[in-house]
Short mmCIF file of C-alpha atoms and ligand atoms in Angstrom, two decimals:
data_model
loop_
_atom_site.label_atom_id
_atom_site.label_comp_id
_atom_site.label_asym_id
_atom_site.label_seq_id
_atom_site.Cartn_x
_atom_site.Cartn_y
_atom_site.Cartn_z
CA MET P 1 55.70 -34.29 150.32
CA VAL P 2 54.52 -35.89 153.55
CA CYS P 3 54.75 -34.92 157.21
CA ASN P 4 57.82 -36.43 158.87
CA THR P 5 55.84 -36.91 162.06
CA CYS P 6 52.55 -38.49 160.92
CA GLY P 7 52.78 -39.16 157.16
CA ALA P 8 49.84 -36.88 156.28
CA ARG P 9 50.16 -34.28 153.50
CA ALA P 10 52.85 -31.76 154.48
CA VAL P 11 52.15 -28.01 154.16
CA ILE P 12 55.72 -26.83 154.62
CA ARG P 13 59.18 -28.10 153.88
CA MET P 14 62.12 -26.62 155.78
CA ARG P 15 65.18 -27.60 153.82
CA GLN P 16 67.62 -26.28 156.41
CA HIS P 17 66.12 -28.67 159.00
CA ARG P 18 65.41 -31.47 156.49
CA LEU P 19 61.90 -31.39 157.89
CA SER P 20 58.41 -31.43 156.31
CA LEU P 21 55.31 -31.07 158.47
CA CYS P 22 51.52 -31.12 158.15
CA GLN P 23 49.49 -28.18 159.46
CA ALA P 24 48.85 -29.58 162.94
CA HIS P 25 52.44 -30.69 163.49
CA TYR P 26 53.85 -27.45 162.08
CA LEU P 27 51.77 -25.33 164.47
CA ALA P 28 52.85 -27.54 167.38
CA TRP P 29 56.49 -27.46 166.22
CA ILE P 30 56.64 -23.64 166.26
CA VAL P 31 55.19 -23.54 169.79
CA ASP P 32 57.54 -26.29 171.07
CA GLN P 33 60.61 -24.78 169.44
CA THR P 34 59.82 -21.34 170.89
CA GLN P 35 59.58 -22.88 174.34
CA ARG P 36 62.90 -24.65 173.74
CA PHE P 37 64.62 -21.37 172.76
CA ILE P 38 63.15 -19.53 175.77
CA LYS P 39 64.71 -22.18 178.05
CA LYS P 40 67.96 -22.62 176.16
CA TYR P 41 68.75 -18.91 176.14
CA GLU P 42 67.25 -18.31 179.63
CA MET P 43 64.90 -15.62 178.38
CA PHE P 44 62.17 -15.64 181.06
CA SER P 45 59.99 -17.83 183.26
CA LEU P 46 56.27 -18.19 183.94
CA GLU P 47 56.64 -15.76 186.87
CA ASP P 48 57.87 -12.90 184.68
CA ARG P 49 55.61 -10.21 183.27
CA ILE P 50 56.33 -9.84 179.58
CA LEU P 51 55.59 -6.86 177.36
CA VAL P 52 55.38 -7.97 173.73
CA ALA P 53 56.11 -5.24 171.19
CA VAL P 54 53.55 -5.64 168.40
CA SER P 55 53.36 -3.92 165.04
CA GLY P 56 50.28 -5.68 163.66
CA GLY P 57 52.52 -7.82 161.43
CA LYS P 58 52.94 -11.59 161.18
CA ASP P 59 56.04 -11.87 163.36
CA SER P 60 54.87 -9.92 166.36
CA LEU P 61 51.27 -11.19 166.42
CA GLY P 62 52.58 -14.73 165.87
CA LEU P 63 54.98 -14.33 168.78
CA TRP P 64 52.27 -12.97 171.07
CA ASP P 65 50.00 -15.85 170.09
CA VAL P 66 52.68 -18.45 170.87
CA LEU P 67 53.61 -16.91 174.25
CA TRP P 68 49.93 -16.71 175.15
CA ARG P 69 49.44 -20.40 174.24
CA LEU P 70 52.46 -21.32 176.35
CA GLY P 71 50.78 -19.69 179.36
CA TYR P 72 53.15 -16.73 179.83
CA GLN P 73 51.90 -13.51 181.43
CA THR P 74 51.88 -11.18 178.46
CA GLU P 75 50.56 -7.76 177.55
CA GLY P 76 51.10 -6.06 174.21
CA LEU P 77 52.62 -2.71 173.30
CA TYR P 78 51.73 -0.92 170.09
CA LEU P 79 53.82 2.15 169.42
CA ASN P 80 51.93 4.47 167.10
CA LEU P 81 54.63 5.91 164.86
CA GLY P 82 52.11 7.98 162.90
CA ILE P 83 53.11 6.57 159.51
CA ASP P 84 49.89 7.39 157.81
CA GLY P 85 50.49 8.55 154.28
CA GLU P 86 48.09 7.42 151.57
CA ASP P 87 47.92 3.83 152.75
CA HIS P 88 47.23 4.65 156.43
CA TYR P 89 49.90 2.18 157.52
CA SER P 90 49.82 2.96 161.26
CA VAL P 91 46.02 3.17 161.51
CA THR P 92 45.61 -0.17 159.73
CA SER P 93 48.32 -1.98 161.67
CA LEU P 94 46.89 -0.73 164.98
CA ALA P 95 43.49 -2.14 163.97
CA TYR P 96 45.03 -5.59 163.42
CA ALA P 97 46.82 -5.46 166.78
CA THR P 98 43.64 -4.33 168.56
CA ASP P 99 41.50 -7.07 166.98
CA PHE P 100 44.08 -9.70 167.90
CA ALA P 101 44.16 -8.58 171.55
CA GLN P 102 40.38 -8.33 171.84
CA ALA P 103 39.80 -11.80 170.38
CA ARG P 104 42.06 -13.29 173.08
CA GLN P 105 41.06 -10.87 175.86
CA LEU P 106 44.63 -9.67 176.16
CA LYS P 107 45.66 -6.18 177.23
CA LEU P 108 47.20 -3.91 174.61
CA HIS P 109 48.98 -0.68 175.57
CA VAL P 110 48.96 1.94 172.84
CA VAL P 111 51.66 4.61 173.05
CA GLU P 112 51.46 7.63 170.76
CA VAL P 113 54.81 8.93 169.53
CA LYS P 114 53.14 12.26 168.67
CA GLN P 115 52.04 12.74 172.27
CA LEU P 116 55.45 11.83 173.67
CA HIS P 117 57.62 13.84 171.30
CA GLY P 118 55.19 16.37 169.84
CA GLN P 119 55.72 14.93 166.35
CA THR P 120 55.11 11.68 164.48
CA VAL P 121 58.09 9.69 163.15
CA PRO P 122 57.83 11.10 159.59
CA GLU P 123 57.53 14.63 161.04
CA LEU P 124 60.57 14.08 163.27
CA ALA P 125 62.46 12.74 160.28
CA ARG P 126 61.60 15.81 158.26
CA ILE P 127 62.92 18.27 160.86
CA THR P 128 66.09 16.44 161.87
CA PRO P 129 69.24 16.37 159.76
CA ARG P 130 69.75 12.64 160.37
CA GLY P 131 66.27 11.79 159.22
CA ARG P 132 66.20 13.73 155.97
CA GLY P 133 65.27 11.38 153.20
CA LYS P 134 64.54 8.20 155.16
CA PRO P 135 62.97 8.19 158.61
CA CYS P 136 64.35 4.76 159.58
CA SER P 137 67.26 5.90 161.73
CA VAL P 138 65.03 8.31 163.70
CA CYS P 139 62.36 5.60 163.86
CA GLY P 140 64.86 3.08 165.25
CA MET P 141 65.89 5.45 168.03
CA VAL P 142 62.28 6.31 168.88
CA LYS P 143 61.27 2.63 169.00
CA ARG P 144 64.24 1.58 171.14
CA GLN P 145 63.70 4.35 173.62
CA ASP P 146 59.91 4.39 173.87
CA MET P 147 59.55 0.62 174.08
CA ASN P 148 62.12 0.47 176.84
CA ARG P 149 60.61 3.40 178.70
CA THR P 150 57.13 1.84 178.59
CA ALA P 151 58.40 -1.54 179.80
CA VAL P 152 60.27 0.07 182.72
CA GLU P 153 57.50 2.51 183.67
CA LEU P 154 54.82 -0.18 183.63
CA GLY P 155 57.00 -2.49 185.72
CA PHE P 156 57.46 -5.34 183.20
CA ASP P 157 60.31 -7.79 183.76
CA VAL P 158 60.95 -8.39 180.08
CA LEU P 159 60.43 -6.71 176.72
CA ALA P 160 59.99 -9.27 173.93
CA THR P 161 60.43 -8.31 170.29
CA ALA P 162 59.68 -10.52 167.29
CA HIS P 163 62.95 -10.20 165.35
CA ASN P 164 63.27 -13.26 163.13
CA LEU P 165 66.27 -14.97 161.57
CA ASP P 166 66.08 -12.84 158.42
CA ASP P 167 66.18 -9.66 160.53
CA GLU P 168 69.10 -10.87 162.62
CA ALA P 169 71.08 -12.17 159.64
CA ALA P 170 70.53 -8.94 157.65
CA PHE P 171 71.50 -6.78 160.63
CA LEU P 172 74.65 -8.83 161.19
CA TYR P 173 75.49 -8.80 157.49
CA GLY P 174 75.18 -5.00 157.39
CA ASN P 175 77.39 -4.65 160.46
CA VAL P 176 80.04 -6.91 158.91
CA MET P 177 79.91 -4.91 155.66
CA ASP P 178 80.50 -1.70 157.62
CA TRP P 179 82.77 -3.35 160.22
CA ASN P 180 80.54 -1.81 162.82
CA ILE P 181 82.02 -3.63 165.81
CA ARG P 182 80.13 -1.45 168.27
CA GLN P 183 76.78 -2.64 166.86
CA MET P 184 78.02 -6.22 166.74
CA ARG P 185 78.82 -6.04 170.44
CA ARG P 186 75.21 -5.00 171.01
CA GLN P 187 73.59 -7.70 168.87
CA ALA P 188 72.25 -10.31 171.26
CA VAL P 189 69.20 -12.49 171.71
CA VAL P 190 69.02 -11.63 175.39
CA LEU P 191 70.10 -8.23 176.67
CA PRO P 192 70.19 -8.35 180.45
CA GLU P 193 68.34 -5.87 182.61
CA LYS P 194 70.33 -2.97 183.97
CA LYS P 195 69.50 0.29 185.68
CA GLY P 196 66.79 2.00 183.62
CA PHE P 197 66.72 -0.77 181.00
CA ALA P 198 64.34 -3.73 180.83
CA ARG P 199 65.65 -7.18 179.85
CA LYS P 200 65.17 -7.59 176.11
CA VAL P 201 64.62 -10.93 174.40
CA LYS P 202 63.99 -12.24 170.87
CA PRO P 203 62.24 -15.62 171.19
CA PHE P 204 61.64 -15.92 167.38
CA PHE P 205 65.22 -15.23 166.28
CA ARG P 206 65.79 -18.77 164.95
CA PHE P 207 62.68 -18.82 162.72
CA THR P 208 62.87 -17.51 159.16
CA GLU P 209 60.40 -14.93 157.89
CA ARG P 210 58.86 -17.67 155.74
CA GLU P 211 58.30 -19.79 158.86
CA THR P 212 56.69 -16.99 160.89
CA ALA P 213 54.47 -16.09 157.92
CA ALA P 214 53.42 -19.74 157.60
CA TYR P 215 52.62 -19.85 161.32
CA ALA P 216 50.38 -16.76 161.18
CA LEU P 217 48.66 -17.99 158.03
CA LEU P 218 48.03 -21.53 159.25
CA ARG P 219 46.93 -20.32 162.68
CA GLY P 220 44.42 -17.98 161.05
CA ILE P 221 45.92 -14.79 162.48
CA ASP P 222 44.93 -11.67 160.55
CA TYR P 223 47.90 -9.37 160.13
CA ILE P 224 48.94 -6.40 158.03
CA GLU P 225 50.62 -7.76 154.93
CA GLU P 226 51.95 -4.46 153.61
CA GLU P 227 55.43 -3.47 154.68
CA CYS P 228 55.97 -0.01 156.11
CA PRO P 229 56.15 2.28 153.05
CA TYR P 230 59.59 3.49 154.17
CA ALA P 231 61.03 -0.06 154.11
CA ILE P 232 61.22 0.05 150.30
CA GLY P 233 64.75 0.57 149.07
CA THR P 234 66.49 0.22 152.45
CA LYS P 235 69.82 -1.59 152.81
CA GLN P 236 68.16 -4.11 155.11
CA ILE P 237 65.89 -5.24 152.27
CA ASP P 238 68.87 -5.57 149.91
CA TYR P 239 70.72 -7.69 152.46
CA LYS P 240 67.67 -9.89 152.94
CA ILE P 241 67.40 -10.52 149.19
CA LEU P 242 71.08 -11.39 149.04
CA LEU P 243 70.90 -13.71 152.03
CA ASN P 244 67.84 -15.43 150.59
CA GLN P 245 69.75 -16.17 147.40
CA MET P 246 72.49 -17.68 149.53
CA GLU P 247 69.93 -19.68 151.48
CA GLU P 248 68.42 -21.01 148.28
CA ALA P 249 71.82 -22.29 147.11
CA GLN P 250 72.98 -23.41 150.55
CA PRO P 251 70.08 -24.22 152.88
CA GLY P 252 70.91 -23.35 156.48
CA SER P 253 73.33 -20.49 155.63
CA LYS P 254 71.36 -17.84 157.49
CA LEU P 255 71.12 -19.92 160.64
CA ARG P 256 74.82 -20.87 160.50
CA PHE P 257 75.78 -17.21 160.03
CA VAL P 258 73.82 -16.01 163.06
CA LEU P 259 74.53 -18.98 165.34
CA GLY P 260 78.23 -18.84 164.44
CA PHE P 261 78.29 -15.18 165.44
CA LEU P 262 76.53 -15.91 168.74
CA GLN P 263 79.04 -18.69 169.40
CA MET P 264 81.90 -16.27 168.80
CA ARG P 265 80.29 -13.82 171.17
CA ALA P 266 79.98 -16.55 173.78
CA GLU P 267 83.71 -17.20 173.31
CA GLY P 268 84.42 -13.55 174.02
CA TYR P 269 85.19 -12.19 170.54
CA PHE P 270 82.56 -9.46 170.66
CA PRO P 271 82.14 -8.72 174.36
CA SER P 272 78.96 -6.93 175.42
CA GLU P 273 79.43 -3.30 176.17
CA THR P 274 79.53 -2.79 179.86
CA TYR P 275 79.44 0.86 180.56
CA GLU P 276 81.79 0.52 183.52
CA GLU P 277 84.45 -1.24 181.42
CA ASP P 278 84.15 1.28 178.62
CA GLY P 279 84.47 4.12 181.08
CA LEU P 280 80.97 5.31 180.21
CA LEU P 281 78.68 6.15 183.07
CA LEU P 282 74.95 6.02 182.72
CA ARG P 283 73.05 9.05 183.94
CA PRO P 284 69.47 10.24 183.49
CA CYS P 285 68.89 12.48 180.48
CA PRO P 286 67.81 15.96 181.64
CA GLY P 287 65.29 16.03 178.78
CA CYS P 288 63.43 12.74 179.08
CA GLY P 289 64.83 10.99 182.15
CA GLN P 290 66.01 7.91 180.23
CA GLN P 291 69.40 6.50 181.23
CA THR P 292 72.09 7.59 178.78
CA SER P 293 75.86 7.45 178.46
CA SER P 294 75.88 10.92 176.85
CA GLU P 295 76.78 13.99 178.83
CA GLY P 296 73.68 16.17 178.86
CA LEU P 297 70.79 15.22 176.60
CA CYS P 298 70.40 11.67 175.26
CA SER P 299 70.84 11.16 171.52
CA LEU P 300 67.09 11.22 170.82
CA CYS P 301 66.51 14.41 172.80
CA ARG P 302 69.51 16.02 171.06
CA LEU P 303 68.02 15.07 167.73
CA ILE P 304 64.69 16.61 168.60
CA GLU P 305 66.18 19.71 170.27
CA GLN P 306 68.71 20.56 167.54
CA PRO P 307 66.31 21.87 164.88
CA LYS P 308 64.47 23.91 167.50
CA LYS P 309 67.78 25.67 168.30
CA GLU P 310 68.56 26.19 164.62
CA ALA P 311 65.11 27.65 163.96
FE1 SF4 A 1 60.36 2.63 161.01
FE2 SF4 A 1 61.79 2.43 158.74
FE3 SF4 A 1 60.78 0.23 159.93
FE4 SF4 A 1 59.16 1.98 158.73
S1 SF4 A 1 60.75 0.74 157.73
S2 SF4 A 1 58.83 1.03 160.75
S3 SF4 A 1 60.16 3.91 159.20
S4 SF4 A 1 62.34 1.60 160.78
ZN1 ZN A 2 66.51 12.15 176.49
#
């Protein structure tokens, strides 16, 4: 297997692109492709201030590294979920994110969920009916809201997350399985800014997990290899396994699935929710001040308040 660019020994073969590359050309390819996606999908420019959500994992640290190399104005955000059972997941992942930022002299904002909501994510999950069993749905709400709030409060133009092709394909697959049209209308690679909401972008959405892992490894980025302990047994993981089997048999399936969906969206099949069109008005939540379409408390505040009332 030789590099298609220079003929040296290739370190990776990407069957869906019919492309093999050596280390140097692979590292350059990831950076160039990211820049191409940023332009193609009009994500941001060199003038924008970008907050990169980092978890200490390969995708988010890889993304921050690439944006930094491309000369974008970036700062990091680590949201401490307080997932610290036996394996000290949050403590360890924060250490990776901190070391990464320090080595490049980049600024990392650390936001503590416990300070904001009085409880960590596993604690919130334990006290709320929705979270009993698995904390992922509570965790998703907390992440969405707190990342957005931090980006808006600190005056960033853009919030960048490191969702990769496997994430996007699994999310889409799950939404098709459940015919969750509402979620499909929200699945986008660029969510425009609106009152109280930062612009959200996913510059890595066309790279597979294997490609982002290879980038981090070959670039020498230290990252937390363990998954969050709560990821085990989730539907998302099942969908990823299924889609990988499909990819193995039919290289390029994942990319076709996601790009086909985006094309359909562009043709108007799954129009973005505009609150005006849907008759939903955004108003500030009396609990936390975040914009919400709910009357009264936003869904996260309701979730946190409910058990207090029941107690
Ligand atoms: Fe949160 Fe679940 Fe992801 Fe863990 S696996 S970080 S609990 S959403
Ligand atoms: Zn609220």
